[in-house]
mmCIF file of C-alpha atoms in Angstrom:
data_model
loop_
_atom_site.group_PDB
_atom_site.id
_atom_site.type_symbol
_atom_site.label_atom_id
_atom_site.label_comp_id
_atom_site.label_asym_id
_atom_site.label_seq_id
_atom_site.Cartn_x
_atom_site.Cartn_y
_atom_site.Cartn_z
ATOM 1 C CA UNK A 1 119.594 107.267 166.966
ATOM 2 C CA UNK A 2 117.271 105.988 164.570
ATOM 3 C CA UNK A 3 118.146 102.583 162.671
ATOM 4 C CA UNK A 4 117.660 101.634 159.178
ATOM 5 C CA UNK A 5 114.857 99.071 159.085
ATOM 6 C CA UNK A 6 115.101 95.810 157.012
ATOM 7 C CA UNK A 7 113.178 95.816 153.877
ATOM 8 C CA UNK A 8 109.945 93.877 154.194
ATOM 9 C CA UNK A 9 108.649 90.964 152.384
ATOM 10 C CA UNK A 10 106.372 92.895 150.478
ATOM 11 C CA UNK A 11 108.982 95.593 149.703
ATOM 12 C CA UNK A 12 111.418 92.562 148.604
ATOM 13 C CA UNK A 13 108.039 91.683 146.221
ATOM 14 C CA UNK A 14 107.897 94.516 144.964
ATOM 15 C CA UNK A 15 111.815 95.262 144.330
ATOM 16 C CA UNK A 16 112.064 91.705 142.461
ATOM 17 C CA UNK A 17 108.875 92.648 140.232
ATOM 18 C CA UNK A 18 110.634 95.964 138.525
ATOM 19 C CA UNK A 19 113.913 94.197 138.164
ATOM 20 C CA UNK A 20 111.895 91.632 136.017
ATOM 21 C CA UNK A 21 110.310 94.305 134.360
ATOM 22 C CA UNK A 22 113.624 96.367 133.354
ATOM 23 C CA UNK A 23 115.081 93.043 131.841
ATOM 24 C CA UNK A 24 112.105 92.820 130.174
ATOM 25 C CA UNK A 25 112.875 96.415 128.511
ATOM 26 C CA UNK A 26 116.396 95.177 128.023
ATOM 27 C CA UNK A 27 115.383 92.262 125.990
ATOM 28 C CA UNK A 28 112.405 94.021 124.266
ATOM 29 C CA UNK A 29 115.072 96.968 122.825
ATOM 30 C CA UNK A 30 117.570 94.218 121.913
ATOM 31 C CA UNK A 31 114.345 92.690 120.302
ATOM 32 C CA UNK A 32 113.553 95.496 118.262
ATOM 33 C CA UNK A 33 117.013 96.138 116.691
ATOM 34 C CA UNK A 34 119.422 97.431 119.686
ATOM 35 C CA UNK A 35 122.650 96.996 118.751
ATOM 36 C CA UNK A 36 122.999 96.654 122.403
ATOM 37 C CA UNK A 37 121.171 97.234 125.683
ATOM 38 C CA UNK A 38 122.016 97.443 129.465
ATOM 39 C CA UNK A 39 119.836 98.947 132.299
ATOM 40 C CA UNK A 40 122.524 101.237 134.802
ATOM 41 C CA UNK A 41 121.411 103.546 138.160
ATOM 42 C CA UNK A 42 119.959 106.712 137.079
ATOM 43 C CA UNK A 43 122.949 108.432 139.333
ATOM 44 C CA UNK A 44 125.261 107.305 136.945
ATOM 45 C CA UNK A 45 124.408 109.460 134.165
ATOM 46 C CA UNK A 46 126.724 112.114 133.933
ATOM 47 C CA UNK A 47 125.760 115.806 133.165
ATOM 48 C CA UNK A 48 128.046 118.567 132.378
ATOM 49 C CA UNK A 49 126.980 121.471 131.446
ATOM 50 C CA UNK A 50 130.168 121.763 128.924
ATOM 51 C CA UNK A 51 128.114 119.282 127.120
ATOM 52 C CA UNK A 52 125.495 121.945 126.479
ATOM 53 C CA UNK A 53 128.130 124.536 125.673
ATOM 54 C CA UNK A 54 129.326 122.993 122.328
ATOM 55 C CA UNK A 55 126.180 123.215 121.159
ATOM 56 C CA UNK A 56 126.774 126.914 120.969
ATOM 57 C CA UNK A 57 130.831 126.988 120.411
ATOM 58 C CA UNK A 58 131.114 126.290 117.787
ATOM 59 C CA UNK A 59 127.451 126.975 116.992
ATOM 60 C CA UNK A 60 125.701 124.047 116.072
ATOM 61 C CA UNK A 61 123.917 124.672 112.781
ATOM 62 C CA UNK A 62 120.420 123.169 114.884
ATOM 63 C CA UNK A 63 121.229 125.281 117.407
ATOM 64 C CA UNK A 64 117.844 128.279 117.849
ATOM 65 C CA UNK A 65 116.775 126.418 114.490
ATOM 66 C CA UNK A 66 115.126 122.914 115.325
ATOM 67 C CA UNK A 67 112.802 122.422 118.060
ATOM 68 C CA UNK A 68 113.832 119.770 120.118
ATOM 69 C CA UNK A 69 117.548 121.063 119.970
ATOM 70 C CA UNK A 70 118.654 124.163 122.847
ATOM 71 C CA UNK A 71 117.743 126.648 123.457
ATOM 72 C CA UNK A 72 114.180 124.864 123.224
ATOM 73 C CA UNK A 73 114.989 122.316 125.464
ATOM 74 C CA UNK A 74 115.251 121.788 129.373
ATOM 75 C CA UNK A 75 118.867 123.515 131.029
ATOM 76 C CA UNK A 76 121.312 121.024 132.314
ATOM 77 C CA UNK A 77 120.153 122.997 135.878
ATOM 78 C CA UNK A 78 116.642 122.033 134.922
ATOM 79 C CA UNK A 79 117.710 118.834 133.639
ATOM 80 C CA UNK A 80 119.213 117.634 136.944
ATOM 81 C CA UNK A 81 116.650 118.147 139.178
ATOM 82 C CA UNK A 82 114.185 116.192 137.478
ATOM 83 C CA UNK A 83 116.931 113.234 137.009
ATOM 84 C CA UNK A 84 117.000 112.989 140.728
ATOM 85 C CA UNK A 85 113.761 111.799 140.587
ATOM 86 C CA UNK A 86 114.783 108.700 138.228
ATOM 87 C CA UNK A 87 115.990 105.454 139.553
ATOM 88 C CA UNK A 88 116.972 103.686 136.410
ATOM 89 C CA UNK A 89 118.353 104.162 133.105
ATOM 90 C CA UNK A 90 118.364 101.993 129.967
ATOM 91 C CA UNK A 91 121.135 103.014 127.480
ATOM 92 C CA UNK A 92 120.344 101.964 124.126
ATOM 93 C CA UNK A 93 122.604 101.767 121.165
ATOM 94 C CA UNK A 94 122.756 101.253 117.477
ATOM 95 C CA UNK A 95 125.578 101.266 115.382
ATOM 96 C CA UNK A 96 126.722 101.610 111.627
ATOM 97 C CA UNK A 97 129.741 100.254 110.117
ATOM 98 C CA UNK A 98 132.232 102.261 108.125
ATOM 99 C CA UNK A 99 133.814 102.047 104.984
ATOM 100 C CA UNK A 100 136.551 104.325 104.980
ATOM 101 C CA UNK A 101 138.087 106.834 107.615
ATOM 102 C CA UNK A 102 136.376 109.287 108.956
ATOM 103 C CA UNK A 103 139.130 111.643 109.388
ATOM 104 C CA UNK A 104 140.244 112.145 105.563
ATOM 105 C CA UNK A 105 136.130 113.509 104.829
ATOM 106 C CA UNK A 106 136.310 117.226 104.367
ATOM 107 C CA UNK A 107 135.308 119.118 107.241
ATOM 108 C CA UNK A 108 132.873 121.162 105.471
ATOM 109 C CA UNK A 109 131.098 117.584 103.273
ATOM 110 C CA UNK A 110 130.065 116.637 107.254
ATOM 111 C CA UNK A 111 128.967 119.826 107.843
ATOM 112 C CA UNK A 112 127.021 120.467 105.224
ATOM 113 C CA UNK A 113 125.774 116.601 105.954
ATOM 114 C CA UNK A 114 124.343 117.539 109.796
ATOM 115 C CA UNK A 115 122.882 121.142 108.489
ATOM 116 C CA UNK A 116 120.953 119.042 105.958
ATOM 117 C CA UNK A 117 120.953 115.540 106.602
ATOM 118 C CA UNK A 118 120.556 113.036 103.655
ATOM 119 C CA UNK A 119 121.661 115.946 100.699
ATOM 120 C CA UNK A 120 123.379 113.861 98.258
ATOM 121 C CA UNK A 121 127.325 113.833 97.709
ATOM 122 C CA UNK A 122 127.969 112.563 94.432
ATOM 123 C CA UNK A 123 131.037 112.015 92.276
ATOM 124 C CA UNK A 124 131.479 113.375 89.355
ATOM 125 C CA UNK A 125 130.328 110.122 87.315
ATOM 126 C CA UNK A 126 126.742 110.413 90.060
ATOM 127 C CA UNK A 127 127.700 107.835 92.292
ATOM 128 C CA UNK A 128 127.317 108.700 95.808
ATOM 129 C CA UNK A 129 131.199 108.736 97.551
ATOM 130 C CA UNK A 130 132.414 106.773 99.943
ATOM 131 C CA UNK A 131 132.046 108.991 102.582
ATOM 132 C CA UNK A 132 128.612 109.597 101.726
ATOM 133 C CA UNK A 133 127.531 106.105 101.653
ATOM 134 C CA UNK A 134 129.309 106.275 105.316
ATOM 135 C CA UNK A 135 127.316 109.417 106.238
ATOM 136 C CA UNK A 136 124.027 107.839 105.138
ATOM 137 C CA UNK A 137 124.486 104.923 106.855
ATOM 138 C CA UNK A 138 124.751 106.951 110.186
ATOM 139 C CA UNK A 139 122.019 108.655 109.639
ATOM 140 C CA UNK A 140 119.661 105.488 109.163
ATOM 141 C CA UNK A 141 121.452 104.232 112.555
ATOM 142 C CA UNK A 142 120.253 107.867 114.148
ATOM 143 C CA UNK A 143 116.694 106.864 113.262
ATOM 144 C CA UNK A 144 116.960 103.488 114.030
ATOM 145 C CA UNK A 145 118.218 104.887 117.343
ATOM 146 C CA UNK A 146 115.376 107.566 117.564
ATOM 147 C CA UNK A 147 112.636 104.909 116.713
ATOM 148 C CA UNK A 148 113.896 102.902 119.011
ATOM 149 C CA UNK A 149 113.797 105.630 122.276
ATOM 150 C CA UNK A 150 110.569 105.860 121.067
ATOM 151 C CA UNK A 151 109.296 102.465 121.913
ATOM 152 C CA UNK A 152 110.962 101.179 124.519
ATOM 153 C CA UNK A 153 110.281 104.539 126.266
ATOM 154 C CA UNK A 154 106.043 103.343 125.566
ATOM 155 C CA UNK A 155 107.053 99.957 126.659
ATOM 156 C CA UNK A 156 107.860 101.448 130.228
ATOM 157 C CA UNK A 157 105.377 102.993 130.313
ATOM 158 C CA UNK A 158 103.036 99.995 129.138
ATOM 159 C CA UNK A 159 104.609 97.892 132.484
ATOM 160 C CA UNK A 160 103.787 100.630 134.975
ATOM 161 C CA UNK A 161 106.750 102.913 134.839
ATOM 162 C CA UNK A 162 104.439 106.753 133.486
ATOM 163 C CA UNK A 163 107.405 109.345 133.595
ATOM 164 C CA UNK A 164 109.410 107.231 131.501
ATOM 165 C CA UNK A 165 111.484 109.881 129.503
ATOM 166 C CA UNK A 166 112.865 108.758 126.525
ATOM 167 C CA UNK A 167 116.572 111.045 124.916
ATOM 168 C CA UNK A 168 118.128 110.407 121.442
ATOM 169 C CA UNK A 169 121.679 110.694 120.358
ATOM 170 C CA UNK A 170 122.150 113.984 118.235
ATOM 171 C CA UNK A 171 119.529 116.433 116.693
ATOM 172 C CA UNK A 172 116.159 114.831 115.512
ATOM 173 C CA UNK A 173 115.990 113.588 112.101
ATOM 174 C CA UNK A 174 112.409 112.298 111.647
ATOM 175 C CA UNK A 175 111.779 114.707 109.588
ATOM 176 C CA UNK A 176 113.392 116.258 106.468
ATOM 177 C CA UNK A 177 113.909 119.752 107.495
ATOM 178 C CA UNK A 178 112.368 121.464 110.871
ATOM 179 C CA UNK A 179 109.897 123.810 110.314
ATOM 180 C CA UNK A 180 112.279 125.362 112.872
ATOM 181 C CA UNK A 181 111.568 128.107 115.979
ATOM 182 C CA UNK A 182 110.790 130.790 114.118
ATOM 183 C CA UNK A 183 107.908 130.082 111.641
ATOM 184 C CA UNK A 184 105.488 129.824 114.060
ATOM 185 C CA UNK A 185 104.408 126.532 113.148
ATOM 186 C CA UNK A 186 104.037 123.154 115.408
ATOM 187 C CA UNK A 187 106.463 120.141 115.240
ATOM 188 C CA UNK A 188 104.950 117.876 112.475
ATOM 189 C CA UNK A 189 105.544 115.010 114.716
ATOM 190 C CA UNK A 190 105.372 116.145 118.446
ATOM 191 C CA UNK A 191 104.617 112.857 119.760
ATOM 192 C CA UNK A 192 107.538 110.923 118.366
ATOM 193 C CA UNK A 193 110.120 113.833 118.302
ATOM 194 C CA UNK A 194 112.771 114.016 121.348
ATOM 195 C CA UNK A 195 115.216 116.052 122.396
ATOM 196 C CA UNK A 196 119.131 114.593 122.397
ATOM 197 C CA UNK A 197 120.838 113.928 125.483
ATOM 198 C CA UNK A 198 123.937 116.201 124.490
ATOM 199 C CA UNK A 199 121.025 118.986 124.618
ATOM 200 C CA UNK A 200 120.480 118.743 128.149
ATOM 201 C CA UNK A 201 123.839 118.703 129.484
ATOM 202 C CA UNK A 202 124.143 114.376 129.393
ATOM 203 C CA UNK A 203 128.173 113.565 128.740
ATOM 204 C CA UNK A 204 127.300 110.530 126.298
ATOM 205 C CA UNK A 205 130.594 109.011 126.642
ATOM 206 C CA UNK A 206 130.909 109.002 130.051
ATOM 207 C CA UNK A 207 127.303 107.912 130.427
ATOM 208 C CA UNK A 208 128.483 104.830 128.275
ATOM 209 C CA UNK A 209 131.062 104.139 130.099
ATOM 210 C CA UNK A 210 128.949 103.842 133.249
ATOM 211 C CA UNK A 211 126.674 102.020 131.565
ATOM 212 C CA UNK A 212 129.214 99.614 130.617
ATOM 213 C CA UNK A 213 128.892 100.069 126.776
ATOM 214 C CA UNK A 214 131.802 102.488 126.044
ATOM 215 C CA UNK A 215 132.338 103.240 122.366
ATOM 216 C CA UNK A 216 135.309 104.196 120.363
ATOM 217 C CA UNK A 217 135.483 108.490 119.446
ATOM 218 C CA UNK A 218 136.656 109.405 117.352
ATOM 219 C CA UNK A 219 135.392 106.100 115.714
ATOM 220 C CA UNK A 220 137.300 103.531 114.270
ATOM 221 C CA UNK A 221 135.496 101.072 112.619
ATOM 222 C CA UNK A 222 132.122 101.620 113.215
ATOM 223 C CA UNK A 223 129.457 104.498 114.741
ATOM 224 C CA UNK A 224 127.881 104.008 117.553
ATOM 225 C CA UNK A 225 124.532 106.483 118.701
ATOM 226 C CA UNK A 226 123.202 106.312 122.443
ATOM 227 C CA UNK A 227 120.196 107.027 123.116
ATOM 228 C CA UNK A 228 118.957 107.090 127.012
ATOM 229 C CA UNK A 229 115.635 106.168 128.711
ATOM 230 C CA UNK A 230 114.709 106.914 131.995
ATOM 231 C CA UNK A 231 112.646 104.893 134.280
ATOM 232 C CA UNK A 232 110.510 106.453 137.468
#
């Protein structure tokens, strides 16, 4: 029967180095503007491909239209295998507050908001409504959020960790419109777009919750985007 062996000292070395170096990402994303910031086991993140199924019903208006959104993005089958792989993840959250409830907007003022982020919703007298101002707000946190992936991901990779994988929270907003699957055309920004975790199957509130930085949904006071970076 063969027994586990005991680490060795160099192993021990080794194990205490990368621990230093994920705190280091910790406080570097908490640095740059995380609202907050905790490194979890990779095993922990939860994928379900049910996840992946609401982008289709109800059909997400990004959904066959933006390129880092499905069908244009790795399965949750595809999605898990290379997870397996990952040792560590780095949750990473920003947050906007609110200044009215989000249940009395009108259904169809939010969607109209996520098929076109950033369209103005003006009163009558031209002053942008409440829920507008709220809407805007969470889509500076996306961006915040997606900037955010975005560097902490090339930190990772600066300390020694090259398949860090960097995933946003919702479609990608970088730019004003996608030039979309269709035209034939390349992403304008290839090398700072990313696909969202919801995309490939990742249950962001149960990820959270792992994680140990649940968040409130439907949302109270405040909105909170995850955004997920894995480290090799």
């Amino acid at each position: 029967m063969r027994t586990k062996s005991a680490p060795t000292e160099n192993t021990t070395r080794v194990r205490g180095v990368e621990r230093e170096k994920i705190m280091q990402l910790e406080s570097f994303a908490i640095e740059r503007g995380a609202y907050r910031a905790r490194a979890f086991p990779a095993r922990s993140v939860v994928i379900d491909e049910r996840v992946r199924l609401k982008c289709q019903i109800p059909l997400c208006p990004h959904y066959g239209t933006t390129l880092t959104c499905p069908p244009n993005v790795p399965s949750p089958e595809e999605f898990n295998r290379a997870m397996q792989l990952y040792r560590t993840a780095i949750l990473v959250q920003t947050r906007s507050s609110m200044t009215g409830d989000m249940d009395a907007i009108d259904r169809e003022e939010v969607l109209k908001f996520f098929a076109a982020p950033g369209a103005a919703r003006k009163q009558e007298g031209g002053e942008t409504t409440e829920a507008g101002k709220d809407l805007d707000a969470m889509k500076l946190a996306a961006i915040r959020l997606h900037k955010l992936v975005n560097e902490v991901e090339g930190k990772a990779m600066s300390l020694g960790f090259p398949y860090a994988l960097g995933l946003i929270g919702g479609e990608c907003m970088l730019c004003p419109e996608c030039v979309g699957m269709c035209s034939g055309k390349k992403c304008r920004r290839p090398f700072e777009s990313r696909p969202s975790m919801e995309g490939v199957g990742i249950d962001v509130v149960k990820t959270s919750i792992a994680a140990g930085l649940p968040f409130d949904l439907p949302p109270k006071k405040e909105i909170v985007w995850s955004g997920l970076v894995l480290i090799d």
